[in-house]
Amino acid sequence: MPRCCGWGWHALRIVPLGVAINLLAAWLPPRRDMRWPGVSQRIGVCFAVAVVLAIHTPRRARWVSLIGLLAGYGLLLHLDGLARWENPVDRVDGALFGRYVWDRHAITGQVHDPEGLLSTLHSVASTLLGFCVGTWRRAGSRRTLLVAGAVLLAAGWLGSAAMPSNKNLGTPTFVLWTAGWAMLALLACHVLIDRRGWPALGRRSGVNAIAEYAGSALMQILLPASGLQPVLYRRGFAGWITPPAGPWVASLAWAIAFVALVGDRVGDRPPWDPSEAAASRPLAMRR
């Protein structure tokens, strides 16, 4: 099977996984409203687009796509505004998905979804930046990674004067700012772990991120549906942590235990198929 088809199949598997999770959340108590967009669906779309661009286009075309996505999306938001319910992202989602989104205005019926269709453009741009980072990393270009991270941070900070950094809409300044920090964090991990031998804490979560996300989403659906979540949280965390440390610490302890449990259950499993993962290694070195 051609490599593009193989990775495209991975992307197609991620999209229905997210839809299935949302269907389960709508079916089980407390019966949330059905939602068509989602995190997994967005990852699948970005994965598919990045595969096509990485395999079938030259490097220049990828850079043109990246700049065009950020500039075009930013111009659209600048011309039409960022106000919740009234921005072009929310209007497109309302026309396409109707009420089957994350949030709906109780009076006007307007909708909002942080993982909607139009705002996926900024996620595709982030994915392409990640592909560039992988290329630099495989080439051993630590200086390029350092300079690029610093430049993106500066661009995101300076650009926020004209367009605020907004996560829900994924404004270009948000993309630049977060990508810059991600590059510098990756560089720091590379130096400390790969070069100096520090322990690779969290590696299992990194190679099984989709499985862990799906597992955590399922637990967050099944625990409330079973009625066990309030009991577990009250007796195992809030009951004895809140009095001396406050509710924020109790909530943090619950989140850490939640992530640790999911990571322990799925973290040892290989990412997708080992042979396919190995075949993907030279992908970032193409062109």
mmCIF file of C-alpha atoms in Angstrom:
data_model
loop_
_atom_site.group_PDB
_atom_site.id
_atom_site.type_symbol
_atom_site.label_atom_id
_atom_site.label_comp_id
_atom_site.label_asym_id
_atom_site.label_seq_id
_atom_site.Cartn_x
_atom_site.Cartn_y
_atom_site.Cartn_z
ATOM 1 C CA MET A 1 0.000 0.000 0.000
ATOM 2 C CA PRO A 2 1.403 3.472 -0.838
ATOM 3 C CA ARG A 3 2.576 5.337 2.215
ATOM 4 C CA CYS A 4 0.080 8.149 1.669
ATOM 5 C CA CYS A 5 -2.816 5.649 1.623
ATOM 6 C CA GLY A 6 -1.556 3.971 4.787
ATOM 7 C CA TRP A 7 -1.314 7.175 6.769
ATOM 8 C CA GLY A 8 -4.566 8.404 5.226
ATOM 9 C CA TRP A 9 -6.239 5.307 6.640
ATOM 10 C CA HIS A 10 -4.908 6.232 10.084
ATOM 11 C CA ALA A 11 -6.520 9.646 9.714
ATOM 12 C CA LEU A 12 -9.822 8.083 8.677
ATOM 13 C CA ARG A 13 -9.766 5.911 11.783
ATOM 14 C CA ILE A 14 -9.276 8.894 14.087
ATOM 15 C CA VAL A 15 -12.305 10.832 12.784
ATOM 16 C CA PRO A 16 -14.976 8.156 13.441
ATOM 17 C CA LEU A 17 -13.365 7.460 16.813
ATOM 18 C CA GLY A 18 -14.194 11.002 17.892
ATOM 19 C CA VAL A 19 -17.720 10.780 16.493
ATOM 20 C CA ALA A 20 -18.279 7.494 18.354
ATOM 21 C CA ILE A 21 -17.135 9.066 21.635
ATOM 22 C CA ASN A 22 -19.532 11.960 21.140
ATOM 23 C CA LEU A 23 -22.381 9.557 20.308
ATOM 24 C CA LEU A 24 -21.710 7.633 23.503
ATOM 25 C CA ALA A 25 -21.752 10.868 25.526
ATOM 26 C CA ALA A 26 -25.107 11.764 23.980
ATOM 27 C CA TRP A 27 -26.567 8.306 24.701
ATOM 28 C CA LEU A 28 -25.450 7.726 28.305
ATOM 29 C CA PRO A 29 -26.558 9.824 31.293
ATOM 30 C CA PRO A 30 -26.410 12.726 31.859
ATOM 31 C CA ARG A 31 -27.071 12.723 28.086
ATOM 32 C CA ARG A 32 -25.157 15.633 26.657
ATOM 33 C CA ASP A 33 -26.317 17.064 23.358
ATOM 34 C CA MET A 34 -24.814 15.334 20.332
ATOM 35 C CA ARG A 35 -21.784 17.123 18.928
ATOM 36 C CA TRP A 36 -20.336 16.436 15.477
ATOM 37 C CA PRO A 37 -17.023 18.337 15.767
ATOM 38 C CA GLY A 38 -14.412 17.258 18.287
ATOM 39 C CA VAL A 39 -10.736 16.994 19.130
ATOM 40 C CA SER A 40 -10.249 13.589 17.510
ATOM 41 C CA GLN A 41 -12.080 14.685 14.375
ATOM 42 C CA ARG A 42 -9.823 17.713 14.080
ATOM 43 C CA ILE A 43 -6.691 15.626 14.604
ATOM 44 C CA GLY A 44 -7.789 13.263 11.846
ATOM 45 C CA VAL A 45 -8.404 16.086 9.381
ATOM 46 C CA CYS A 46 -5.081 17.768 10.181
ATOM 47 C CA PHE A 47 -3.304 14.424 9.927
ATOM 48 C CA ALA A 48 -4.762 13.770 6.477
ATOM 49 C CA VAL A 49 -3.931 17.228 5.125
ATOM 50 C CA ALA A 50 -0.392 17.095 6.510
ATOM 51 C CA VAL A 51 0.194 13.658 4.969
ATOM 52 C CA VAL A 52 -0.814 14.869 1.515
ATOM 53 C CA LEU A 53 1.338 17.986 1.733
ATOM 54 C CA ALA A 54 4.315 16.150 3.240
ATOM 55 C CA ILE A 55 4.423 13.385 0.654
ATOM 56 C CA HIS A 56 3.149 14.993 -2.523
ATOM 57 C CA THR A 57 4.400 18.570 -2.394
ATOM 58 C CA PRO A 58 7.872 20.152 -2.319
ATOM 59 C CA ARG A 59 9.123 22.053 0.693
ATOM 60 C CA ARG A 60 8.309 25.437 -0.834
ATOM 61 C CA ALA A 61 4.670 24.459 -1.329
ATOM 62 C CA ARG A 62 4.398 23.495 2.331
ATOM 63 C CA TRP A 63 5.762 26.861 3.436
ATOM 64 C CA VAL A 64 3.402 28.664 1.062
ATOM 65 C CA SER A 65 0.490 26.647 2.468
ATOM 66 C CA LEU A 66 1.509 27.438 6.037
ATOM 67 C CA ILE A 67 1.852 31.171 5.456
ATOM 68 C CA GLY A 68 -1.304 31.278 3.352
ATOM 69 C CA LEU A 69 -3.352 29.523 6.020
ATOM 70 C CA LEU A 70 -2.245 31.860 8.791
ATOM 71 C CA ALA A 71 -2.530 35.019 6.705
ATOM 72 C CA GLY A 72 -5.866 34.116 5.138
ATOM 73 C CA TYR A 73 -7.441 32.966 8.401
ATOM 74 C CA GLY A 74 -6.119 35.995 10.249
ATOM 75 C CA LEU A 75 -7.452 38.373 7.595
ATOM 76 C CA LEU A 76 -10.885 36.731 7.760
ATOM 77 C CA LEU A 77 -11.041 37.170 11.527
ATOM 78 C CA HIS A 78 -9.709 40.722 11.328
ATOM 79 C CA LEU A 79 -12.320 41.809 8.808
ATOM 80 C CA ASP A 80 -15.280 40.060 10.423
ATOM 81 C CA GLY A 81 -14.483 40.317 14.134
ATOM 82 C CA LEU A 82 -13.749 37.959 17.035
ATOM 83 C CA ALA A 83 -16.939 38.392 19.065
ATOM 84 C CA ARG A 84 -18.400 35.125 20.329
ATOM 85 C CA TRP A 85 -21.462 33.970 18.389
ATOM 86 C CA GLU A 86 -20.913 36.698 15.776
ATOM 87 C CA ASN A 87 -17.557 35.737 14.248
ATOM 88 C CA PRO A 88 -17.266 33.927 10.891
ATOM 89 C CA VAL A 89 -16.075 30.715 12.546
ATOM 90 C CA ASP A 90 -19.251 30.391 14.616
ATOM 91 C CA ARG A 91 -21.476 31.321 11.688
ATOM 92 C CA VAL A 92 -19.948 28.646 9.454
ATOM 93 C CA ASP A 93 -20.345 26.026 12.181
ATOM 94 C CA GLY A 94 -23.956 27.062 12.742
ATOM 95 C CA ALA A 95 -24.743 26.737 9.038
ATOM 96 C CA LEU A 96 -22.998 23.371 8.745
ATOM 97 C CA PHE A 97 -23.670 21.567 12.030
ATOM 98 C CA GLY A 98 -26.789 23.325 13.305
ATOM 99 C CA ARG A 99 -27.253 22.808 17.027
ATOM 100 C CA TYR A 100 -24.980 19.762 17.179
ATOM 101 C CA VAL A 101 -21.965 21.647 18.519
ATOM 102 C CA TRP A 102 -20.274 22.395 21.842
ATOM 103 C CA ASP A 103 -22.342 25.393 22.927
ATOM 104 C CA ARG A 104 -25.563 27.079 21.848
ATOM 105 C CA HIS A 105 -27.014 30.423 22.876
ATOM 106 C CA ALA A 106 -30.237 29.713 24.746
ATOM 107 C CA ILE A 107 -32.034 32.781 23.373
ATOM 108 C CA THR A 108 -30.692 33.435 19.883
ATOM 109 C CA GLY A 109 -29.797 29.862 18.947
ATOM 110 C CA GLN A 110 -26.330 30.942 17.789
ATOM 111 C CA VAL A 111 -23.633 28.317 18.219
ATOM 112 C CA HIS A 112 -19.973 28.047 19.127
ATOM 113 C CA ASP A 113 -17.518 25.163 18.937
ATOM 114 C CA PRO A 114 -13.787 25.401 19.701
ATOM 115 C CA GLU A 115 -13.160 22.476 17.307
ATOM 116 C CA GLY A 116 -15.348 23.688 14.458
ATOM 117 C CA LEU A 117 -14.654 23.360 10.765
ATOM 118 C CA LEU A 118 -13.332 26.782 9.774
ATOM 119 C CA SER A 119 -11.110 27.106 12.827
ATOM 120 C CA THR A 120 -9.439 23.845 11.799
ATOM 121 C CA LEU A 121 -7.383 25.994 9.421
ATOM 122 C CA HIS A 122 -5.204 27.188 12.283
ATOM 123 C CA SER A 123 -4.730 23.593 13.463
ATOM 124 C CA VAL A 124 -3.548 22.562 10.005
ATOM 125 C CA ALA A 125 -1.031 25.405 10.176
ATOM 126 C CA SER A 126 0.153 24.162 13.573
ATOM 127 C CA THR A 127 0.510 20.658 12.150
ATOM 128 C CA LEU A 128 2.640 21.942 9.293
ATOM 129 C CA LEU A 129 4.829 23.787 11.783
ATOM 130 C CA GLY A 130 5.208 20.507 13.639
ATOM 131 C CA PHE A 131 6.283 18.822 10.423
ATOM 132 C CA CYS A 132 8.940 21.496 9.939
ATOM 133 C CA VAL A 133 10.147 20.917 13.496
ATOM 134 C CA GLY A 134 10.438 17.198 12.796
ATOM 135 C CA THR A 135 12.509 17.917 9.708
ATOM 136 C CA TRP A 136 14.879 20.194 11.603
ATOM 137 C CA ARG A 137 15.145 17.756 14.469
ATOM 138 C CA ARG A 138 16.020 14.811 12.229
ATOM 139 C CA ALA A 139 18.615 16.931 10.485
ATOM 140 C CA GLY A 140 20.191 17.695 13.868
ATOM 141 C CA SER A 141 19.670 21.438 13.448
ATOM 142 C CA ARG A 142 19.288 22.566 17.047
ATOM 143 C CA ARG A 143 20.215 26.155 16.217
ATOM 144 C CA THR A 144 17.410 26.380 13.658
ATOM 145 C CA LEU A 145 14.960 25.093 16.251
ATOM 146 C CA LEU A 146 16.155 27.643 18.804
ATOM 147 C CA VAL A 147 15.994 30.576 16.394
ATOM 148 C CA ALA A 148 12.613 29.543 14.975
ATOM 149 C CA GLY A 149 11.123 29.178 18.450
ATOM 150 C CA ALA A 150 12.377 32.596 19.506
ATOM 151 C CA VAL A 151 11.155 34.231 16.281
ATOM 152 C CA LEU A 152 7.683 32.704 16.612
ATOM 153 C CA LEU A 153 7.416 33.803 20.227
ATOM 154 C CA ALA A 154 8.357 37.349 19.281
ATOM 155 C CA ALA A 155 5.951 37.359 16.337
ATOM 156 C CA GLY A 156 3.088 36.056 18.469
ATOM 157 C CA TRP A 157 3.766 38.599 21.206
ATOM 158 C CA LEU A 158 4.087 41.557 18.845
ATOM 159 C CA GLY A 159 1.133 40.460 16.735
ATOM 160 C CA SER A 160 -1.134 40.262 19.784
ATOM 161 C CA ALA A 161 -1.260 44.056 19.763
ATOM 162 C CA ALA A 162 -3.250 43.858 16.520
ATOM 163 C CA MET A 163 -5.069 40.557 17.126
ATOM 164 C CA PRO A 164 -5.506 39.017 20.577
ATOM 165 C CA SER A 165 -4.249 35.521 21.243
ATOM 166 C CA ASN A 166 -7.464 33.487 21.415
ATOM 167 C CA LYS A 167 -7.441 29.717 21.911
ATOM 168 C CA ASN A 168 -11.077 29.014 21.013
ATOM 169 C CA LEU A 169 -10.740 30.720 17.635
ATOM 170 C CA GLY A 170 -7.094 29.764 17.201
ATOM 171 C CA THR A 171 -5.981 33.200 16.072
ATOM 172 C CA PRO A 172 -2.651 33.317 14.201
ATOM 173 C CA THR A 173 -1.004 35.004 17.184
ATOM 174 C CA PHE A 174 -2.074 32.063 19.343
ATOM 175 C CA VAL A 175 -0.589 29.637 16.806
ATOM 176 C CA LEU A 176 2.729 31.495 16.683
ATOM 177 C CA TRP A 177 2.984 31.955 20.441
ATOM 178 C CA THR A 178 2.200 28.337 21.345
ATOM 179 C CA ALA A 179 4.326 26.927 18.506
ATOM 180 C CA GLY A 180 7.284 28.989 19.694
ATOM 181 C CA TRP A 181 7.001 27.658 23.232
ATOM 182 C CA ALA A 182 6.531 24.113 21.927
ATOM 183 C CA MET A 183 9.726 24.373 19.841
ATOM 184 C CA LEU A 184 11.765 25.631 22.773
ATOM 185 C CA ALA A 185 10.303 22.969 25.071
ATOM 186 C CA LEU A 186 11.137 20.242 22.551
ATOM 187 C CA LEU A 187 14.661 21.577 22.204
ATOM 188 C CA ALA A 188 15.082 21.571 25.981
ATOM 189 C CA CYS A 189 13.817 17.983 26.199
ATOM 190 C CA HIS A 190 16.174 16.946 23.409
ATOM 191 C CA VAL A 191 19.180 18.460 25.143
ATOM 192 C CA LEU A 192 18.309 17.125 28.589
ATOM 193 C CA ILE A 193 17.048 13.653 27.622
ATOM 194 C CA ASP A 194 18.797 12.729 24.378
ATOM 195 C CA ARG A 195 22.087 14.505 25.018
ATOM 196 C CA ARG A 196 22.463 14.414 28.793
ATOM 197 C CA GLY A 197 20.621 11.219 29.632
ATOM 198 C CA TRP A 198 17.828 12.525 31.819
ATOM 199 C CA PRO A 199 14.912 10.062 32.243
ATOM 200 C CA ALA A 200 12.256 10.350 29.521
ATOM 201 C CA LEU A 201 9.289 10.915 31.810
ATOM 202 C CA GLY A 202 5.975 10.770 29.957
ATOM 203 C CA ARG A 203 7.372 9.017 26.890
ATOM 204 C CA ARG A 204 4.584 6.441 26.880
ATOM 205 C CA SER A 205 2.001 9.202 26.733
ATOM 206 C CA GLY A 206 3.814 10.814 23.830
ATOM 207 C CA VAL A 207 3.831 7.719 21.619
ATOM 208 C CA ASN A 208 0.236 6.781 22.495
ATOM 209 C CA ALA A 209 -1.372 10.205 22.651
ATOM 210 C CA ILE A 210 -4.480 9.278 20.636
ATOM 211 C CA ALA A 211 -5.123 6.140 22.689
ATOM 212 C CA GLU A 212 -4.711 8.035 25.940
ATOM 213 C CA TYR A 213 -6.993 10.845 24.819
ATOM 214 C CA ALA A 214 -9.692 8.379 23.752
ATOM 215 C CA GLY A 215 -9.302 6.465 27.012
ATOM 216 C CA SER A 216 -9.629 9.587 29.123
ATOM 217 C CA ALA A 217 -12.667 10.728 27.139
ATOM 218 C CA LEU A 218 -14.347 7.349 27.629
ATOM 219 C CA MET A 219 -13.630 7.386 31.364
ATOM 220 C CA GLN A 220 -15.058 10.889 31.643
ATOM 221 C CA ILE A 221 -18.244 9.585 30.023
ATOM 222 C CA LEU A 222 -18.522 6.246 31.838
ATOM 223 C CA LEU A 223 -17.712 7.462 35.354
ATOM 224 C CA PRO A 224 -20.491 10.100 35.518
ATOM 225 C CA ALA A 225 -22.909 7.707 33.801
ATOM 226 C CA SER A 226 -22.241 5.046 36.452
ATOM 227 C CA GLY A 227 -22.681 7.497 39.300
ATOM 228 C CA LEU A 228 -19.257 6.654 40.704
ATOM 229 C CA GLN A 229 -17.450 9.898 39.923
ATOM 230 C CA PRO A 230 -18.975 12.051 42.705
ATOM 231 C CA VAL A 231 -18.364 9.292 45.265
ATOM 232 C CA LEU A 232 -14.780 8.646 44.173
ATOM 233 C CA TYR A 233 -13.948 12.329 44.083
ATOM 234 C CA ARG A 234 -15.527 13.105 47.444
ATOM 235 C CA ARG A 235 -14.075 10.150 49.346
ATOM 236 C CA GLY A 236 -10.771 9.772 47.570
ATOM 237 C CA PHE A 237 -9.804 13.424 47.086
ATOM 238 C CA ALA A 238 -12.050 16.306 48.123
ATOM 239 C CA GLY A 239 -12.996 14.896 51.540
ATOM 240 C CA TRP A 240 -9.481 14.992 52.978
ATOM 241 C CA ILE A 241 -7.552 17.304 50.615
ATOM 242 C CA THR A 242 -9.929 20.276 50.471
ATOM 243 C CA PRO A 243 -9.967 21.158 54.221
ATOM 244 C CA PRO A 244 -6.185 21.702 54.548
ATOM 245 C CA ALA A 245 -5.249 22.622 50.954
ATOM 246 C CA GLY A 246 -8.370 23.936 49.243
ATOM 247 C CA PRO A 247 -10.534 22.746 46.311
ATOM 248 C CA TRP A 248 -7.966 23.609 43.629
ATOM 249 C CA VAL A 249 -5.428 21.160 45.038
ATOM 250 C CA ALA A 250 -8.079 18.452 45.316
ATOM 251 C CA SER A 251 -9.072 19.011 41.699
ATOM 252 C CA LEU A 252 -5.419 18.879 40.615
ATOM 253 C CA ALA A 253 -4.870 15.612 42.512
ATOM 254 C CA TRP A 254 -7.924 14.103 40.815
ATOM 255 C CA ALA A 255 -6.647 15.158 37.391
ATOM 256 C CA ILE A 256 -3.168 13.717 38.041
ATOM 257 C CA ALA A 257 -4.603 10.410 39.233
ATOM 258 C CA PHE A 258 -6.954 10.332 36.245
ATOM 259 C CA VAL A 259 -4.131 10.852 33.749
ATOM 260 C CA ALA A 260 -1.858 8.395 35.538
ATOM 261 C CA LEU A 261 -4.520 5.682 35.497
ATOM 262 C CA VAL A 262 -5.275 6.107 31.795
ATOM 263 C CA GLY A 263 -1.571 6.236 30.967
ATOM 264 C CA ASP A 264 -0.924 3.033 32.909
ATOM 265 C CA ARG A 265 -3.727 1.208 31.085
ATOM 266 C CA VAL A 266 -2.861 2.210 27.502
ATOM 267 C CA GLY A 267 0.689 3.555 27.719
ATOM 268 C CA ASP A 268 2.459 0.228 27.144
ATOM 269 C CA ARG A 269 0.687 -0.474 23.882
ATOM 270 C CA PRO A 270 2.613 0.188 20.644
ATOM 271 C CA PRO A 271 1.563 3.265 18.621
ATOM 272 C CA TRP A 272 -0.619 1.922 15.794
ATOM 273 C CA ASP A 273 1.438 -0.822 14.194
ATOM 274 C CA PRO A 274 5.209 -1.078 14.909
ATOM 275 C CA SER A 275 6.093 -1.855 11.302
ATOM 276 C CA GLU A 276 4.105 1.127 10.066
ATOM 277 C CA ALA A 277 5.641 3.371 12.729
ATOM 278 C CA ALA A 278 9.096 2.288 11.615
ATOM 279 C CA ALA A 279 8.228 2.886 7.962
ATOM 280 C CA SER A 280 7.275 6.464 8.793
ATOM 281 C CA ARG A 281 10.701 7.429 10.131
ATOM 282 C CA PRO A 282 12.143 8.809 6.875
ATOM 283 C CA LEU A 283 8.950 10.747 6.124
ATOM 284 C CA ALA A 284 10.269 14.084 7.398
ATOM 285 C CA MET A 285 13.437 13.735 5.334
ATOM 286 C CA ARG A 286 11.622 13.703 2.014
ATOM 287 C CA ARG A 287 12.417 16.620 -0.295
#
